[in-house]
Amino acid sequence: MASSTGQPTSTSSSVRTVRRGSSRPTHVSAATERGVVAFLGVDDAVAVTSGTAALHTALLAAKVGPGDEVIVPSMTFCATVQAILSVGATPRFIEINPATLCVDHQLVLEAVTAATAAVMPVLFGGRAVDLGPIHSELDERGIAVIEDAAHAFGSSNGTRHVGATGTLTCFSFGPVKNLTCGQGGMVIPRTPQEADVIRRTRLLGVVPSQDERANTTNYRVEGFGLRYQLSALNAAIGLVQLDGFQAAAHTRRHLWRTYREALAPLDRVTLVDVDVDHAVPHLCQIRVPHRDEVFASLRRRDIGVGVHYPPNHLQPAFAAWHRCLPATERAGEEILSLPFHQHLTETDIDRVVNSLEQALTSVRGS
Ligand SMILES: Cc1ncc(COP(=O)(O)O)c(C=O)c1O
């Protein structure tokens, strides 16, 4: 059934349960927002179409714009960089700690310039990044921290969930993420004002919201906006996935530890450390010599390996912001993502690790 706005008001039993005090159903994405709010223990969460939209709207909410520099690791998905460019700001690429593929507070501090408006740490593979030691210094300089937590839904930073530390945080709920909506994203704003900006931006700049508009004949377009609302269909998927999230998180940790144990005897393989006791792992990444040959050999054995990610400072689109980043470039040549998701079995992991061993032997012998 569709409302007069063309938005579905009821698509499934989950949607039908989404009702306010009155009998009028609210948009199901509001229920998914409330589910995330309850899970994280935060005041608010704003659902959008993707992790990229979350990063874009978070940058707008933090008032980052033309002339501003944003500190970002080159080792991230290109979406992080495109979001920075989409607000007219420029990326300042920095190095990562080779053991974790994440930035640390020293690397961030060294990169701060007079033009820095924000820092975007990427919580690589699900690992939290603690910029606590430099928070007050960044605050004093008016530098916002906007976490790209696309990989890290459910992970913890110390004793608090990522997203619940008071930092502007962006999640992706894409198809292979820790929590999926099929396609979706969420911003955890720092203030009600930031939440308002993101809610208005995701609705083409229109206020009031669709739910509030039900009884009025007019609306106002108050500013810039895009079509960034999370669809009811995607929101409903997320709502159901949230119910099973703790079990999925437990399985992901267990499978990551199983990989760790199985990989330990392989002397030329280094596991990228996700801090599994605090993280909900999104990736299981290793570093290997002759990565391209090992990759090809595993693909021939029908093992679905990948590379997350080719460094961004080497991409043609971002050449204007190239810097010399040797640790990132070396990582870019060695990293290999092993198949990883909560539906793997221990037998699957045995097969992957045996195939990896064979691939390393054949590469060494060639
Ligand atoms: C680190 C990182 N940032 C941002 C994104 C963008 O998220 P989405 O694909 O939901 O737009 C992704 C997606 O894979 C990602 O891995």
mmCIF file with all atom_site columns, C-alpha atoms in Angstrom, residues 239-362:
data_model
loop_
_atom_site.group_PDB
_atom_site.id
_atom_site.type_symbol
_atom_site.label_atom_id
_atom_site.label_alt_id
_atom_site.label_comp_id
_atom_site.label_asym_id
_atom_site.label_entity_id
_atom_site.label_seq_id
_atom_site.pdbx_PDB_ins_code
_atom_site.Cartn_x
_atom_site.Cartn_y
_atom_site.Cartn_z
_atom_site.occupancy
_atom_site.B_iso_or_equiv
_atom_site.pdbx_formal_charge
_atom_site.auth_seq_id
_atom_site.auth_comp_id
_atom_site.auth_asym_id
_atom_site.auth_atom_id
_atom_site.pdbx_PDB_model_num
ATOM 1   C CA . LEU A 1 239 ? 15.141 -4.361  11.490  1.00 0.00 ? 239 LEU A CA 1
ATOM 2   C CA . VAL A 1 240 ? 15.023 -8.124  11.090  1.00 0.00 ? 240 VAL A CA 1
ATOM 3   C CA . GLN A 1 241 ? 18.829 -8.372  10.910  1.00 0.00 ? 241 GLN A CA 1
ATOM 4   C CA . LEU A 1 242 ? 19.140 -6.433  14.172  1.00 0.00 ? 242 LEU A CA 1
ATOM 5   C CA . ASP A 1 243 ? 17.224 -9.198  15.949  1.00 0.00 ? 243 ASP A CA 1
ATOM 6   C CA . GLY A 1 244 ? 19.861 -11.732 14.957  1.00 0.00 ? 244 GLY A CA 1
ATOM 7   C CA . PHE A 1 245 ? 22.828 -9.402  15.302  1.00 0.00 ? 245 PHE A CA 1
ATOM 8   C CA . GLN A 1 246 ? 24.289 -10.685 18.594  1.00 0.00 ? 246 GLN A CA 1
ATOM 9   C CA . ALA A 1 247 ? 24.393 -14.241 17.268  1.00 0.00 ? 247 ALA A CA 1
ATOM 10  C CA . ALA A 1 248 ? 26.011 -13.066 14.004  1.00 0.00 ? 248 ALA A CA 1
ATOM 11  C CA . ALA A 1 249 ? 28.585 -11.021 15.960  1.00 0.00 ? 249 ALA A CA 1
ATOM 12  C CA . HIS A 1 250 ? 29.426 -14.026 18.123  1.00 0.00 ? 250 HIS A CA 1
ATOM 13  C CA . THR A 1 251 ? 29.889 -16.221 15.043  1.00 0.00 ? 251 THR A CA 1
ATOM 14  C CA . ARG A 1 252 ? 32.083 -13.637 13.320  1.00 0.00 ? 252 ARG A CA 1
ATOM 15  C CA . ARG A 1 253 ? 34.386 -13.481 16.362  1.00 0.00 ? 253 ARG A CA 1
ATOM 16  C CA . HIS A 1 254 ? 34.527 -17.251 16.577  1.00 0.00 ? 254 HIS A CA 1
ATOM 17  C CA . LEU A 1 255 ? 35.339 -17.644 12.878  1.00 0.00 ? 255 LEU A CA 1
ATOM 18  C CA . TRP A 1 256 ? 38.023 -14.955 13.011  1.00 0.00 ? 256 TRP A CA 1
ATOM 19  C CA . ARG A 1 257 ? 39.690 -16.741 15.949  1.00 0.00 ? 257 ARG A CA 1
ATOM 20  C CA . THR A 1 258 ? 39.420 -20.038 14.044  1.00 0.00 ? 258 THR A CA 1
ATOM 21  C CA . TYR A 1 259 ? 41.260 -18.445 11.124  1.00 0.00 ? 259 TYR A CA 1
ATOM 22  C CA . ARG A 1 260 ? 43.885 -17.063 13.531  1.00 0.00 ? 260 ARG A CA 1
ATOM 23  C CA . GLU A 1 261 ? 44.584 -20.499 14.912  1.00 0.00 ? 261 GLU A CA 1
ATOM 24  C CA . ALA A 1 262 ? 44.660 -22.175 11.504  1.00 0.00 ? 262 ALA A CA 1
ATOM 25  C CA . LEU A 1 263 ? 46.949 -19.512 10.010  1.00 0.00 ? 263 LEU A CA 1
ATOM 26  C CA . ALA A 1 264 ? 49.440 -19.474 12.910  1.00 0.00 ? 264 ALA A CA 1
ATOM 27  C CA . PRO A 1 265 ? 51.707 -22.256 11.516  1.00 0.00 ? 265 PRO A CA 1
ATOM 28  C CA . LEU A 1 266 ? 52.055 -20.497 8.115   1.00 0.00 ? 266 LEU A CA 1
ATOM 29  C CA . ASP A 1 267 ? 55.318 -18.627 8.550   1.00 0.00 ? 267 ASP A CA 1
ATOM 30  C CA . ARG A 1 268 ? 55.047 -16.244 5.592   1.00 0.00 ? 268 ARG A CA 1
ATOM 31  C CA . VAL A 1 269 ? 51.543 -15.099 6.491   1.00 0.00 ? 269 VAL A CA 1
ATOM 32  C CA . THR A 1 270 ? 50.824 -12.163 8.801   1.00 0.00 ? 270 THR A CA 1
ATOM 33  C CA . LEU A 1 271 ? 47.284 -11.706 10.061  1.00 0.00 ? 271 LEU A CA 1
ATOM 34  C CA . VAL A 1 272 ? 46.030 -8.112  10.254  1.00 0.00 ? 272 VAL A CA 1
ATOM 35  C CA . ASP A 1 273 ? 45.020 -7.616  13.885  1.00 0.00 ? 273 ASP A CA 1
ATOM 36  C CA . VAL A 1 274 ? 41.400 -6.474  14.318  1.00 0.00 ? 274 VAL A CA 1
ATOM 37  C CA . ASP A 1 275 ? 41.456 -6.568  18.144  1.00 0.00 ? 275 ASP A CA 1
ATOM 38  C CA . VAL A 1 276 ? 38.920 -9.378  18.096  1.00 0.00 ? 276 VAL A CA 1
ATOM 39  C CA . ASP A 1 277 ? 38.128 -9.106  21.813  1.00 0.00 ? 277 ASP A CA 1
ATOM 40  C CA . HIS A 1 278 ? 36.560 -5.684  21.139  1.00 0.00 ? 278 HIS A CA 1
ATOM 41  C CA . ALA A 1 279 ? 35.659 -5.867  17.473  1.00 0.00 ? 279 ALA A CA 1
ATOM 42  C CA . VAL A 1 280 ? 32.959 -7.510  15.477  1.00 0.00 ? 280 VAL A CA 1
ATOM 43  C CA . PRO A 1 281 ? 35.295 -8.482  12.629  1.00 0.00 ? 281 PRO A CA 1
ATOM 44  C CA . HIS A 1 282 ? 34.199 -7.447  9.162   1.00 0.00 ? 282 HIS A CA 1
ATOM 45  C CA . LEU A 1 283 ? 37.251 -8.775  7.309   1.00 0.00 ? 283 LEU A CA 1
ATOM 46  C CA . CYS A 1 284 ? 39.888 -11.413 7.813   1.00 0.00 ? 284 CYS A CA 1
ATOM 47  C CA . GLN A 1 285 ? 42.953 -9.961  6.142   1.00 0.00 ? 285 GLN A CA 1
ATOM 48  C CA . ILE A 1 286 ? 46.430 -11.307 5.817   1.00 0.00 ? 286 ILE A CA 1
ATOM 49  C CA . ARG A 1 287 ? 49.659 -9.950  4.380   1.00 0.00 ? 287 ARG A CA 1
ATOM 50  C CA . VAL A 1 288 ? 51.603 -12.252 2.110   1.00 0.00 ? 288 VAL A CA 1
ATOM 51  C CA . PRO A 1 289 ? 54.619 -11.967 -0.184  1.00 0.00 ? 289 PRO A CA 1
ATOM 52  C CA . HIS A 1 290 ? 53.890 -12.280 -3.932  1.00 0.00 ? 290 HIS A CA 1
ATOM 53  C CA . ARG A 1 291 ? 50.284 -11.318 -3.206  1.00 0.00 ? 291 ARG A CA 1
ATOM 54  C CA . ASP A 1 292 ? 49.156 -11.082 -6.833  1.00 0.00 ? 292 ASP A CA 1
ATOM 55  C CA . GLU A 1 293 ? 50.379 -14.618 -7.608  1.00 0.00 ? 293 GLU A CA 1
ATOM 56  C CA . VAL A 1 294 ? 48.868 -15.982 -4.398  1.00 0.00 ? 294 VAL A CA 1
ATOM 57  C CA . PHE A 1 295 ? 45.600 -14.214 -5.231  1.00 0.00 ? 295 PHE A CA 1
ATOM 58  C CA . ALA A 1 296 ? 45.533 -15.720 -8.752  1.00 0.00 ? 296 ALA A CA 1
ATOM 59  C CA . SER A 1 297 ? 46.422 -19.167 -7.457  1.00 0.00 ? 297 SER A CA 1
ATOM 60  C CA . LEU A 1 298 ? 43.611 -19.059 -4.862  1.00 0.00 ? 298 LEU A CA 1
ATOM 61  C CA . ARG A 1 299 ? 41.115 -17.824 -7.435  1.00 0.00 ? 299 ARG A CA 1
ATOM 62  C CA . ARG A 1 300 ? 42.080 -20.783 -9.651  1.00 0.00 ? 300 ARG A CA 1
ATOM 63  C CA . ARG A 1 301 ? 41.266 -22.984 -6.661  1.00 0.00 ? 301 ARG A CA 1
ATOM 64  C CA . ASP A 1 302 ? 37.849 -21.307 -6.466  1.00 0.00 ? 302 ASP A CA 1
ATOM 65  C CA . ILE A 1 303 ? 38.568 -19.454 -3.214  1.00 0.00 ? 303 ILE A CA 1
ATOM 66  C CA . GLY A 1 304 ? 36.865 -16.038 -3.147  1.00 0.00 ? 304 GLY A CA 1
ATOM 67  C CA . VAL A 1 305 ? 39.735 -13.840 -2.003  1.00 0.00 ? 305 VAL A CA 1
ATOM 68  C CA . GLY A 1 306 ? 39.721 -10.062 -2.448  1.00 0.00 ? 306 GLY A CA 1
ATOM 69  C CA . VAL A 1 307 ? 41.821 -6.947  -1.848  1.00 0.00 ? 307 VAL A CA 1
ATOM 70  C CA . HIS A 1 308 ? 40.603 -4.241  0.534   1.00 0.00 ? 308 HIS A CA 1
ATOM 71  C CA . TYR A 1 309 ? 41.794 -1.802  -0.781  1.00 0.00 ? 309 TYR A CA 1
ATOM 72  C CA . PRO A 1 310 ? 44.101 -0.499  -3.493  1.00 0.00 ? 310 PRO A CA 1
ATOM 73  C CA . PRO A 1 311 ? 45.414 2.736   -1.883  1.00 0.00 ? 311 PRO A CA 1
ATOM 74  C CA . ASN A 1 312 ? 43.541 5.900   -2.814  1.00 0.00 ? 312 ASN A CA 1
ATOM 75  C CA . HIS A 1 313 ? 46.523 8.233   -3.117  1.00 0.00 ? 313 HIS A CA 1
ATOM 76  C CA . LEU A 1 314 ? 47.582 6.118   -6.136  1.00 0.00 ? 314 LEU A CA 1
ATOM 77  C CA . GLN A 1 315 ? 44.200 6.400   -7.874  1.00 0.00 ? 315 GLN A CA 1
ATOM 78  C CA . PRO A 1 316 ? 44.047 8.636   -10.964 1.00 0.00 ? 316 PRO A CA 1
ATOM 79  C CA . ALA A 1 317 ? 40.986 10.466  -9.656  1.00 0.00 ? 317 ALA A CA 1
ATOM 80  C CA . PHE A 1 318 ? 42.833 11.519  -6.510  1.00 0.00 ? 318 PHE A CA 1
ATOM 81  C CA . ALA A 1 319 ? 46.245 12.237  -8.083  1.00 0.00 ? 319 ALA A CA 1
ATOM 82  C CA . ALA A 1 320 ? 46.074 15.911  -7.098  1.00 0.00 ? 320 ALA A CA 1
ATOM 83  C CA . TRP A 1 321 ? 46.406 14.880  -3.442  1.00 0.00 ? 321 TRP A CA 1
ATOM 84  C CA . HIS A 1 322 ? 49.117 12.253  -3.902  1.00 0.00 ? 322 HIS A CA 1
ATOM 85  C CA . ARG A 1 323 ? 51.695 12.041  -1.130  1.00 0.00 ? 323 ARG A CA 1
ATOM 86  C CA . CYS A 1 324 ? 54.492 9.624   -0.471  1.00 0.00 ? 324 CYS A CA 1
ATOM 87  C CA . LEU A 1 325 ? 53.031 6.952   1.821   1.00 0.00 ? 325 LEU A CA 1
ATOM 88  C CA . PRO A 1 326 ? 55.442 3.988   1.844   1.00 0.00 ? 326 PRO A CA 1
ATOM 89  C CA . ALA A 1 327 ? 53.746 1.928   4.585   1.00 0.00 ? 327 ALA A CA 1
ATOM 90  C CA . THR A 1 328 ? 50.401 2.196   2.780   1.00 0.00 ? 328 THR A CA 1
ATOM 91  C CA . GLU A 1 329 ? 51.961 1.348   -0.586  1.00 0.00 ? 329 GLU A CA 1
ATOM 92  C CA . ARG A 1 330 ? 53.645 -1.729  0.864   1.00 0.00 ? 330 ARG A CA 1
ATOM 93  C CA . ALA A 1 331 ? 50.374 -2.810  2.498   1.00 0.00 ? 331 ALA A CA 1
ATOM 94  C CA . GLY A 1 332 ? 48.608 -2.242  -0.822  1.00 0.00 ? 332 GLY A CA 1
ATOM 95  C CA . GLU A 1 333 ? 50.935 -4.822  -2.410  1.00 0.00 ? 333 GLU A CA 1
ATOM 96  C CA . GLU A 1 334 ? 50.629 -7.434  0.349   1.00 0.00 ? 334 GLU A CA 1
ATOM 97  C CA . ILE A 1 335 ? 47.079 -7.429  1.699   1.00 0.00 ? 335 ILE A CA 1
ATOM 98  C CA . LEU A 1 336 ? 44.682 -10.213 0.860   1.00 0.00 ? 336 LEU A CA 1
ATOM 99  C CA . SER A 1 337 ? 41.177 -10.623 2.262   1.00 0.00 ? 337 SER A CA 1
ATOM 100 C CA . LEU A 1 338 ? 40.192 -14.227 2.926   1.00 0.00 ? 338 LEU A CA 1
ATOM 101 C CA . PRO A 1 339 ? 36.544 -15.251 2.518   1.00 0.00 ? 339 PRO A CA 1
ATOM 102 C CA . PHE A 1 340 ? 34.778 -14.016 5.658   1.00 0.00 ? 340 PHE A CA 1
ATOM 103 C CA . HIS A 1 341 ? 31.150 -13.845 6.732   1.00 0.00 ? 341 HIS A CA 1
ATOM 104 C CA . GLN A 1 342 ? 28.995 -15.370 9.433   1.00 0.00 ? 342 GLN A CA 1
ATOM 105 C CA . HIS A 1 343 ? 27.781 -18.231 7.265   1.00 0.00 ? 343 HIS A CA 1
ATOM 106 C CA . LEU A 1 344 ? 31.236 -19.772 6.861   1.00 0.00 ? 344 LEU A CA 1
ATOM 107 C CA . THR A 1 345 ? 31.920 -23.069 8.608   1.00 0.00 ? 345 THR A CA 1
ATOM 108 C CA . GLU A 1 346 ? 35.100 -24.347 10.226  1.00 0.00 ? 346 GLU A CA 1
ATOM 109 C CA . THR A 1 347 ? 35.360 -26.788 7.312   1.00 0.00 ? 347 THR A CA 1
ATOM 110 C CA . ASP A 1 348 ? 35.296 -23.841 4.886   1.00 0.00 ? 348 ASP A CA 1
ATOM 111 C CA . ILE A 1 349 ? 38.132 -22.236 6.847   1.00 0.00 ? 349 ILE A CA 1
ATOM 112 C CA . ASP A 1 350 ? 40.171 -25.466 6.706   1.00 0.00 ? 350 ASP A CA 1
ATOM 113 C CA . ARG A 1 351 ? 39.727 -25.526 2.951   1.00 0.00 ? 351 ARG A CA 1
ATOM 114 C CA . VAL A 1 352 ? 40.757 -21.862 2.571   1.00 0.00 ? 352 VAL A CA 1
ATOM 115 C CA . VAL A 1 353 ? 43.851 -22.268 4.739   1.00 0.00 ? 353 VAL A CA 1
ATOM 116 C CA . ASN A 1 354 ? 44.916 -25.521 3.023   1.00 0.00 ? 354 ASN A CA 1
ATOM 117 C CA . SER A 1 355 ? 44.499 -23.850 -0.351  1.00 0.00 ? 355 SER A CA 1
ATOM 118 C CA . LEU A 1 356 ? 46.513 -20.868 0.865   1.00 0.00 ? 356 LEU A CA 1
ATOM 119 C CA . GLU A 1 357 ? 49.318 -23.169 1.978   1.00 0.00 ? 357 GLU A CA 1
ATOM 120 C CA . GLN A 1 358 ? 49.331 -24.864 -1.422  1.00 0.00 ? 358 GLN A CA 1
ATOM 121 C CA . ALA A 1 359 ? 49.255 -21.499 -3.176  1.00 0.00 ? 359 ALA A CA 1
ATOM 122 C CA . LEU A 1 360 ? 52.243 -20.258 -1.160  1.00 0.00 ? 360 LEU A CA 1
ATOM 123 C CA . THR A 1 361 ? 54.168 -23.433 -1.950  1.00 0.00 ? 361 THR A CA 1
ATOM 124 C CA . SER A 1 362 ? 53.407 -23.204 -5.671  1.00 0.00 ? 362 SER A CA 1
#
